[in-house]
Short mmCIF file of C-alpha atoms in Angstrom, two decimals:
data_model
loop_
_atom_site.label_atom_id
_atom_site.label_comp_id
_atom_site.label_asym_id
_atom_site.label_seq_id
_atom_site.Cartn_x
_atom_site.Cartn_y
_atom_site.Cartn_z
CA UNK Q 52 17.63 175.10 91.49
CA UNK Q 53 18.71 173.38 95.02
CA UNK Q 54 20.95 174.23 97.36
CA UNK Q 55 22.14 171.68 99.90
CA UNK Q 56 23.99 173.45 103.49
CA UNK Q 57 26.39 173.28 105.21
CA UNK Q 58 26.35 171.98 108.99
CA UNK Q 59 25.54 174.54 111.68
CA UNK Q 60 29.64 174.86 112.77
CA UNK Q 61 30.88 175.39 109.17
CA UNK Q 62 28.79 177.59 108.14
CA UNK Q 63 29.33 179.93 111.58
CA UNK Q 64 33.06 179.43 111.06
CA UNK Q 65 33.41 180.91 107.83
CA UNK Q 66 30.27 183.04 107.54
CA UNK Q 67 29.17 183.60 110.44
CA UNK Q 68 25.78 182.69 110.03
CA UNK Q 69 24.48 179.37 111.49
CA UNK Q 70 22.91 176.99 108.51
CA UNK Q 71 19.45 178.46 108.71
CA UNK Q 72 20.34 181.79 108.24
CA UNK Q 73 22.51 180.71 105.58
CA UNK Q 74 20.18 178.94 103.50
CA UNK Q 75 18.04 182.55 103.82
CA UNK Q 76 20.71 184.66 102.44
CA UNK Q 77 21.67 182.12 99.52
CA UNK Q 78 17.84 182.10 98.21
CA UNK Q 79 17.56 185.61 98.32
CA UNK Q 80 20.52 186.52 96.38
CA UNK Q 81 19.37 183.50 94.07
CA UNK Q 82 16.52 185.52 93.62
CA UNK Q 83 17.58 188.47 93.04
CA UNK Q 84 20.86 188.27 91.16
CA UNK Q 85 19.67 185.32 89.19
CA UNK Q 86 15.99 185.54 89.24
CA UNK Q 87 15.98 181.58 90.49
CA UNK Q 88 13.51 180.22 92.84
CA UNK Q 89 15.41 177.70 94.53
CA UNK Q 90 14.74 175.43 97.18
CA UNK Q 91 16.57 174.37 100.07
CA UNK Q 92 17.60 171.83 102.88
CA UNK Q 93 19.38 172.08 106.24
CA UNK Q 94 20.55 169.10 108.30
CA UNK Q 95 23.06 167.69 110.57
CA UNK Q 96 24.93 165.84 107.58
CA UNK Q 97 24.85 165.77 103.71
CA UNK Q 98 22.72 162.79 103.26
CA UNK Q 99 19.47 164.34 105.41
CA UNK Q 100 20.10 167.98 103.82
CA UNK Q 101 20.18 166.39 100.61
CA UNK Q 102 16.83 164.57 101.23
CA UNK Q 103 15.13 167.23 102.43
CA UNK Q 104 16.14 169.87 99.78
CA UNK Q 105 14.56 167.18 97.13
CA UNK Q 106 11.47 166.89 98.78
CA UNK Q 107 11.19 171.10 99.15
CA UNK Q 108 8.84 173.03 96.72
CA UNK Q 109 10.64 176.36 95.27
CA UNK Q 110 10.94 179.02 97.35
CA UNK Q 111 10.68 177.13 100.85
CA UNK Q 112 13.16 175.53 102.83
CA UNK Q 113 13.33 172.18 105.32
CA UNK Q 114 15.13 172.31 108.40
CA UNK Q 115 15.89 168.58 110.22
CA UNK Q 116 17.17 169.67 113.48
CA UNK Q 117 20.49 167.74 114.83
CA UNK Q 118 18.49 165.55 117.47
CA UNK Q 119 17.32 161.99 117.31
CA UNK Q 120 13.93 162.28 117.47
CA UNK Q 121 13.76 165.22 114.95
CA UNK Q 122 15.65 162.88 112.48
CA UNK Q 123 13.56 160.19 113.62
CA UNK Q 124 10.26 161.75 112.75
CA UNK Q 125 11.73 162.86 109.38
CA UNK Q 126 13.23 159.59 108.48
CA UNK Q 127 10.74 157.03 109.49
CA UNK Q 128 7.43 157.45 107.31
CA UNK Q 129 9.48 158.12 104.40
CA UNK Q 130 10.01 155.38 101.43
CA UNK Q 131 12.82 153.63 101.53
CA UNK Q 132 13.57 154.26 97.68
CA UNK Q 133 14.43 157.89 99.00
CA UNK Q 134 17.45 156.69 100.95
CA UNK Q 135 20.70 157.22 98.63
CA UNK Q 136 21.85 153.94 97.13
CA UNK Q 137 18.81 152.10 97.36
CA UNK Q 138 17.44 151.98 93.84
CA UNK Q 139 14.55 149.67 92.34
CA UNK Q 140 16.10 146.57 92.41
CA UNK Q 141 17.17 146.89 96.37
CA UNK Q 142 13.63 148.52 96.62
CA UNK Q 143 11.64 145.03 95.20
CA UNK Q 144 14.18 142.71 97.27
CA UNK Q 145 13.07 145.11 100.45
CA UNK Q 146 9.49 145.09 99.47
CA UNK Q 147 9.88 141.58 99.41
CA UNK Q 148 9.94 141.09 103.19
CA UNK Q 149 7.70 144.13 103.82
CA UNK Q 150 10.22 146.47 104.31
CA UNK Q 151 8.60 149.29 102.74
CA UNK Q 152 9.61 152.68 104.44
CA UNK Q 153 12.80 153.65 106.41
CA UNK Q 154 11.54 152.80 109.38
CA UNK Q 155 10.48 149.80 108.81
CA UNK Q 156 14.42 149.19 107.67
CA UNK Q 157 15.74 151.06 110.67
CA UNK Q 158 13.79 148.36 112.83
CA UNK Q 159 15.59 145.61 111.35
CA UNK Q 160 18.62 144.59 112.79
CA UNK Q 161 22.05 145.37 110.37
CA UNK Q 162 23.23 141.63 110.72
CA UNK Q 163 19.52 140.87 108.15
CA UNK Q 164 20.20 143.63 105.99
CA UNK Q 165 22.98 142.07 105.33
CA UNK Q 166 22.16 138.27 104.71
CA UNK Q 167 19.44 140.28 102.34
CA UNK Q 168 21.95 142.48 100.46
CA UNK Q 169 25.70 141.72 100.96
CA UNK Q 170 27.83 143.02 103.48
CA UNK Q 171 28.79 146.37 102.41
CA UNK Q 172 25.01 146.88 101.40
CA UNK Q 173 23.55 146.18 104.27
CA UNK Q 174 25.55 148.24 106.29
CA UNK Q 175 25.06 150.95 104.68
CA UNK Q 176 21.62 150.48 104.76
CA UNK Q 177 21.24 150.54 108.29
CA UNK Q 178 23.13 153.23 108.61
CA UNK Q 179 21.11 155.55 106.32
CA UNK Q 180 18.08 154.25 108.08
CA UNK Q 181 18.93 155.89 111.40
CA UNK Q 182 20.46 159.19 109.87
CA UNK Q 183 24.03 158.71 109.67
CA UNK Q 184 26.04 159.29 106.56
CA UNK Q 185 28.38 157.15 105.46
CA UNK Q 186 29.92 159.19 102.87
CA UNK Q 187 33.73 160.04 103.20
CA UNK Q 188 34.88 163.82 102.73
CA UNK Q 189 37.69 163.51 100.11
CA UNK Q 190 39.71 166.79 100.04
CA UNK Q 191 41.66 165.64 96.74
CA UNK Q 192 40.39 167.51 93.86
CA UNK Q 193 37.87 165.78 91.61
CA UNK Q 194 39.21 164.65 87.61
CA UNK Q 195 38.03 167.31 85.55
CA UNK Q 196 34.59 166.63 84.27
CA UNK Q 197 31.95 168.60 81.41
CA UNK Q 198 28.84 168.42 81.22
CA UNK Q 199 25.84 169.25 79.45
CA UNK Q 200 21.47 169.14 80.19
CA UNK Q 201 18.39 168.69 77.87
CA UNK Q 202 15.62 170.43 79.67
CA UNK Q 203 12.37 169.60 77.88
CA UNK Q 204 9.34 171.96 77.49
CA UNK Q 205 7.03 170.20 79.53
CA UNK Q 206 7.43 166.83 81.24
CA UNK Q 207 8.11 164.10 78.40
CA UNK Q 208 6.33 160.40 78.69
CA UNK Q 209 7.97 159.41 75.49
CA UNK Q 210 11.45 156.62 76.09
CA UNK Q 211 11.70 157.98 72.06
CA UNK Q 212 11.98 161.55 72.69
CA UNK Q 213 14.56 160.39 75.96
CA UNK Q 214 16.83 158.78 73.26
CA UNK Q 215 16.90 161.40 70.97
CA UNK Q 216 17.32 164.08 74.30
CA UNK Q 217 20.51 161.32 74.81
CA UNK Q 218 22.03 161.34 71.25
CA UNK Q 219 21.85 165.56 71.23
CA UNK Q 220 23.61 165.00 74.65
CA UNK Q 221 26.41 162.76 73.55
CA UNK Q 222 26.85 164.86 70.11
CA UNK Q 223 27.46 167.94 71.94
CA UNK Q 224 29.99 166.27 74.83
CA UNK Q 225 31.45 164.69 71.62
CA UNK Q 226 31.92 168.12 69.77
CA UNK Q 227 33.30 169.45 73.35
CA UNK Q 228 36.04 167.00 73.82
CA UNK Q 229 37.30 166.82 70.52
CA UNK Q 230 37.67 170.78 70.28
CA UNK Q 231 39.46 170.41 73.49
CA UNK Q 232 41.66 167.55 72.83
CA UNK Q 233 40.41 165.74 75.65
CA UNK Q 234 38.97 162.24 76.54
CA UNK Q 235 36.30 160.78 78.80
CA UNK Q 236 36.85 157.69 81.04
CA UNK Q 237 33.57 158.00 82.15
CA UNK Q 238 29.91 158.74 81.81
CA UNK Q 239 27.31 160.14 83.90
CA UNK Q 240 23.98 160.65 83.69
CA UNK Q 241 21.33 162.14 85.57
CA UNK Q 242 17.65 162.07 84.87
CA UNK Q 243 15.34 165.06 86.74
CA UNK Q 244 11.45 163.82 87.05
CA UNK Q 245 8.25 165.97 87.36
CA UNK Q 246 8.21 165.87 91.50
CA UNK Q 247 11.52 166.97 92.06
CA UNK Q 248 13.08 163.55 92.24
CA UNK Q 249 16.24 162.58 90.26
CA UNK Q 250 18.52 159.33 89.24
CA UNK Q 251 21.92 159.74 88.91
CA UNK Q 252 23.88 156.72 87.19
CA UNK Q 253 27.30 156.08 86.17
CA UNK Q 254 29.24 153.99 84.07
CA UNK Q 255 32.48 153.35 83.12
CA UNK Q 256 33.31 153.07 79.18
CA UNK Q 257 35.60 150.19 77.92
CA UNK Q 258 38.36 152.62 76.72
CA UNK Q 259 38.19 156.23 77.13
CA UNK Q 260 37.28 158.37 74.45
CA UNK Q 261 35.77 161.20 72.15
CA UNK Q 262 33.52 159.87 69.77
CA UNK Q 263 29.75 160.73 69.91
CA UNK Q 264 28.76 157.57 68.68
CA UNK Q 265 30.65 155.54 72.05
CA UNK Q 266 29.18 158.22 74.08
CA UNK Q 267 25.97 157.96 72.76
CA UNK Q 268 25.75 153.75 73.10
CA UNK Q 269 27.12 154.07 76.90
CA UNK Q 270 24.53 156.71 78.08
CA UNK Q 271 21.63 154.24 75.81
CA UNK Q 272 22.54 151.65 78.39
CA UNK Q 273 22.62 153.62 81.46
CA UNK Q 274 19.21 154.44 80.19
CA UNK Q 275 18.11 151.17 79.52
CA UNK Q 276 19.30 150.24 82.67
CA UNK Q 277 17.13 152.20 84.43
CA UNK Q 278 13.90 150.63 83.36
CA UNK Q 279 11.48 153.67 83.24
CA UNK Q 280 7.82 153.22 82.33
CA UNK Q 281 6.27 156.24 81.72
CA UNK Q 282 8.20 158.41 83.44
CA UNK Q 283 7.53 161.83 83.65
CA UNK Q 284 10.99 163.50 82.64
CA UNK Q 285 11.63 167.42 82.93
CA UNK Q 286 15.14 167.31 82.13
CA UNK Q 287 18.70 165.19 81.12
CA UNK Q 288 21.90 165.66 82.33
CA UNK Q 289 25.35 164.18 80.71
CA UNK Q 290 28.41 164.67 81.76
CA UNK Q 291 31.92 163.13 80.88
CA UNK Q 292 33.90 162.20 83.52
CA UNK Q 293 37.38 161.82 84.58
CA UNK Q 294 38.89 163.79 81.27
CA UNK Q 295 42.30 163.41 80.48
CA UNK Q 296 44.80 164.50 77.38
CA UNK Q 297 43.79 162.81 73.52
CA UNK Q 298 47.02 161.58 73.44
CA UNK Q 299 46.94 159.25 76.03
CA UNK Q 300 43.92 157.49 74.10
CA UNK Q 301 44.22 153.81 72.87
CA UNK Q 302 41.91 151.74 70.73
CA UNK Q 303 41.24 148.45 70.57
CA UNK Q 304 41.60 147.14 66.88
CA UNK Q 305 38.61 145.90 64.88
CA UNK Q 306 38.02 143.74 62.05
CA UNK Q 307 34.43 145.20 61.01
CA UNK Q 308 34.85 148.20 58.92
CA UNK Q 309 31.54 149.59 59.85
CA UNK Q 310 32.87 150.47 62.82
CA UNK Q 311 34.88 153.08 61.80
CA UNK Q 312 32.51 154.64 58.99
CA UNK Q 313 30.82 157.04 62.14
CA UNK Q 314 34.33 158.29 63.11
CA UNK Q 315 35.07 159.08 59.74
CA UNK Q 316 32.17 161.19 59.15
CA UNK Q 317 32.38 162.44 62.79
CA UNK Q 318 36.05 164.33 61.12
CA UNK Q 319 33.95 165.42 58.26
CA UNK Q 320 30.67 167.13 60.41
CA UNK Q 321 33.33 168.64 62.81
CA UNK Q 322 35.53 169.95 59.87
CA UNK Q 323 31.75 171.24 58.18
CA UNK Q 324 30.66 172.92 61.93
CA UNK Q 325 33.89 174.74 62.09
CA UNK Q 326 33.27 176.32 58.98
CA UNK Q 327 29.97 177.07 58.78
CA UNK Q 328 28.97 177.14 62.36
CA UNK Q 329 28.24 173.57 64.61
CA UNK Q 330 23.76 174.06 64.20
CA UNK Q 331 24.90 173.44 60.33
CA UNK Q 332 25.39 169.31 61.07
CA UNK Q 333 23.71 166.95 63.11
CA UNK Q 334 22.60 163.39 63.48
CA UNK Q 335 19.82 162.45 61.53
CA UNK Q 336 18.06 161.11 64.38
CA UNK Q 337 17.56 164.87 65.25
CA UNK Q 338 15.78 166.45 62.05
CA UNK Q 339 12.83 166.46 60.69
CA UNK Q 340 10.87 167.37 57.67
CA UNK Q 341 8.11 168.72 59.91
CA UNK Q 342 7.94 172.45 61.03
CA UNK Q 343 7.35 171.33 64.96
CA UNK Q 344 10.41 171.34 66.99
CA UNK Q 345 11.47 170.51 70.13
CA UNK Q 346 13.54 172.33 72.58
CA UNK Q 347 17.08 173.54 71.18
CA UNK Q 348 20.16 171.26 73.22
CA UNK Q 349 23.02 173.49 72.84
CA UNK Q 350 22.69 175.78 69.63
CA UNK Q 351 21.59 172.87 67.56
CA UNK Q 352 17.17 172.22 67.38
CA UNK Q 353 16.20 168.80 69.07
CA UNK Q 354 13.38 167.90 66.64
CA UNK Q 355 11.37 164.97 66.06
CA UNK Q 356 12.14 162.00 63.46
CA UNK Q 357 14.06 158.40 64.32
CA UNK Q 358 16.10 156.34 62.04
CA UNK Q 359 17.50 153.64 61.70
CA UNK Q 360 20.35 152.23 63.98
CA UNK Q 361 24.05 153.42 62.71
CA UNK Q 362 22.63 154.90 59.67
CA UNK Q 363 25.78 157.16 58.85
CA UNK Q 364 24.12 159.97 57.41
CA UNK Q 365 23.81 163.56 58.44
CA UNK Q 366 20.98 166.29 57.82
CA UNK Q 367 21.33 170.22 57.30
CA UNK Q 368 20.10 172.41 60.20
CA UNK Q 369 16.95 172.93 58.04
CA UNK Q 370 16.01 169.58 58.20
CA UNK Q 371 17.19 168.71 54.45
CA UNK Q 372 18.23 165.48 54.45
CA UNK Q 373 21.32 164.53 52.74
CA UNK Q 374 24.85 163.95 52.97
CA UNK Q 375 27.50 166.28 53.98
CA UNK Q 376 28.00 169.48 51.92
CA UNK Q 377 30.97 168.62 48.97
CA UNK Q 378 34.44 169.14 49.46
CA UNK Q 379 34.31 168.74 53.56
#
């Protein structure tokens, strides 16, 4: 668990505690209330706390004091992949021209960050480089979002076992917005590695909606898009973003048939979990015939098998494989 402060005048306006003292008093009652070792970072703006909470072990806590040369001497041998919206693509096209920590960036003058990376890029580049945070306080209230997290039992290597933490993901926002009547406009996920490091991506689907099975295929491709090799993932995060009322959904009309066969047996499993309880149907992808399981997602067991692409058939909890019970 992080926690990311406050700057020192909020925090003595309404608690009057300055943001060391604060980030003291929320890891103790983390601690003791919740029995969470958390980790945390203090800094003149959002952007520097947040980089310093990520690179704080549990239990400890980073404080960047508001001067230049302490932000200076923070900033300057990291990488620049740590700086927020530089991912690996900016990252190679940095490397590139041997631009390989911030400070090497922050030495570079804004008007060549941007013939490298586009305007808006490139400013924003420079600006992260020297400490200052671009990012605009919004006090409108965020769209309502839900979300859910696969955290595996130890860190997972396999892109298989990834998918399959995805599809459990997407299934369970799926069951979520359908029992609420809501849709999604949007999907987010966020990917939490074995040194404390995390990737957060976004996308936006072509028409909001409900269905596991659209979930599912939008969070594959954020996935894809990321291009891990062998990346040591502790845990998944998916949330759907942006929800709004069923009945404002549209769909855009098909001629293939096949699209609609996983929608139809979507209304079947969710008619079956309401029944008999939601652990009673899943996708196949998530069974097995083996005893070993992997971590539960939800109330429903994550366990090992694949199959084949759109194969519209469900399993029992047990791992039985086989269509829906009769009657549903």
């Amino acid at each position: 668990m992080r926690h990311r402060t406050l700057p020192k005048r909020g925090s003595l306006l309404y608690w009057k505690r300055d943001a060391r003292a604060l980030t003291e008093v929320v890891q103790l009652r983390a601690l003791a209330h919740l029995g969470l070792h958390s980790s945390a970072g203090c800094a003149g703006n959002r952007m520097l706390a947040a980089m310093a909470c990520a690179l704080t072990p549990p239990d400890r806590r980073t404080i960047i004091d508001d001067s230049p040369e302490a932000i200076s001497a923070f900033l300057r041998p990291r990488p620049v992949r740590e700086l927020p919206g530089v991912g690996a693509k900016t990252a190679a096209t940095l490397a590139e021209y041997g631009l390989h920590t911030v400070g090497d960036v922050a030495d570079v003058p804004q008007l060549t960050l941007q013939r490298l990376l586009g305007a808006r890029a490139g400013r924003a580049l420079h600006e992260h480089a020297h400490g200052r945070d671009t990012q605009i306080v919004d006090p409108t209230p965020t769209p309502a979002s839900i979300s859910t997290e696969h955290r595996f039992a130890r860190d997972e290597l396999d892109p298989a076992a990834h998918r399959r933490a995805l599809l459990a993901l997407a299934e369970d926002l799926g069951t979520q917005l359908r029992a609420a009547d809501q849709i999604a406009t949007g999907v987010t996920c966020t990917i939490h590695y074995a040194d404390h490091s995390a990737t957060r991506r976004s996308r936006t689907l072509p028409e909001a909606t409900q269905h596991t099975v659209l979930l599912a295929r939008t969070a594959y491709a954020i996935y894809a898009s990321l291009g891990l090799q062998r990346a040591r993932v502790r845990s998944i995060a998916l949330r759907a973003d942006a929800l709004r009322p069923d009945d404002r959904a549209t769909r855009q009309l098909t001629l293939d048939a096949g699209d609609d066969k996983p929608l139809a047996i979507e209304t079947v499993a969710d008619r079956a979990r309401a029944r008999y309880g939601r652990q009673m149907l899943y996708p196949a992808a998530l069974a097995t015939n083996s005893r070993t399981e992997m971590p539960s997602t939800g109330d429903r067991p994550v366990v090992e098998q694949t199959r084949p692409e759109g194969a519209p058939w469900m399993t029992r909890s047990h791992g039985e494989a086989g269509p829906p019970p009769r009657g549903e």
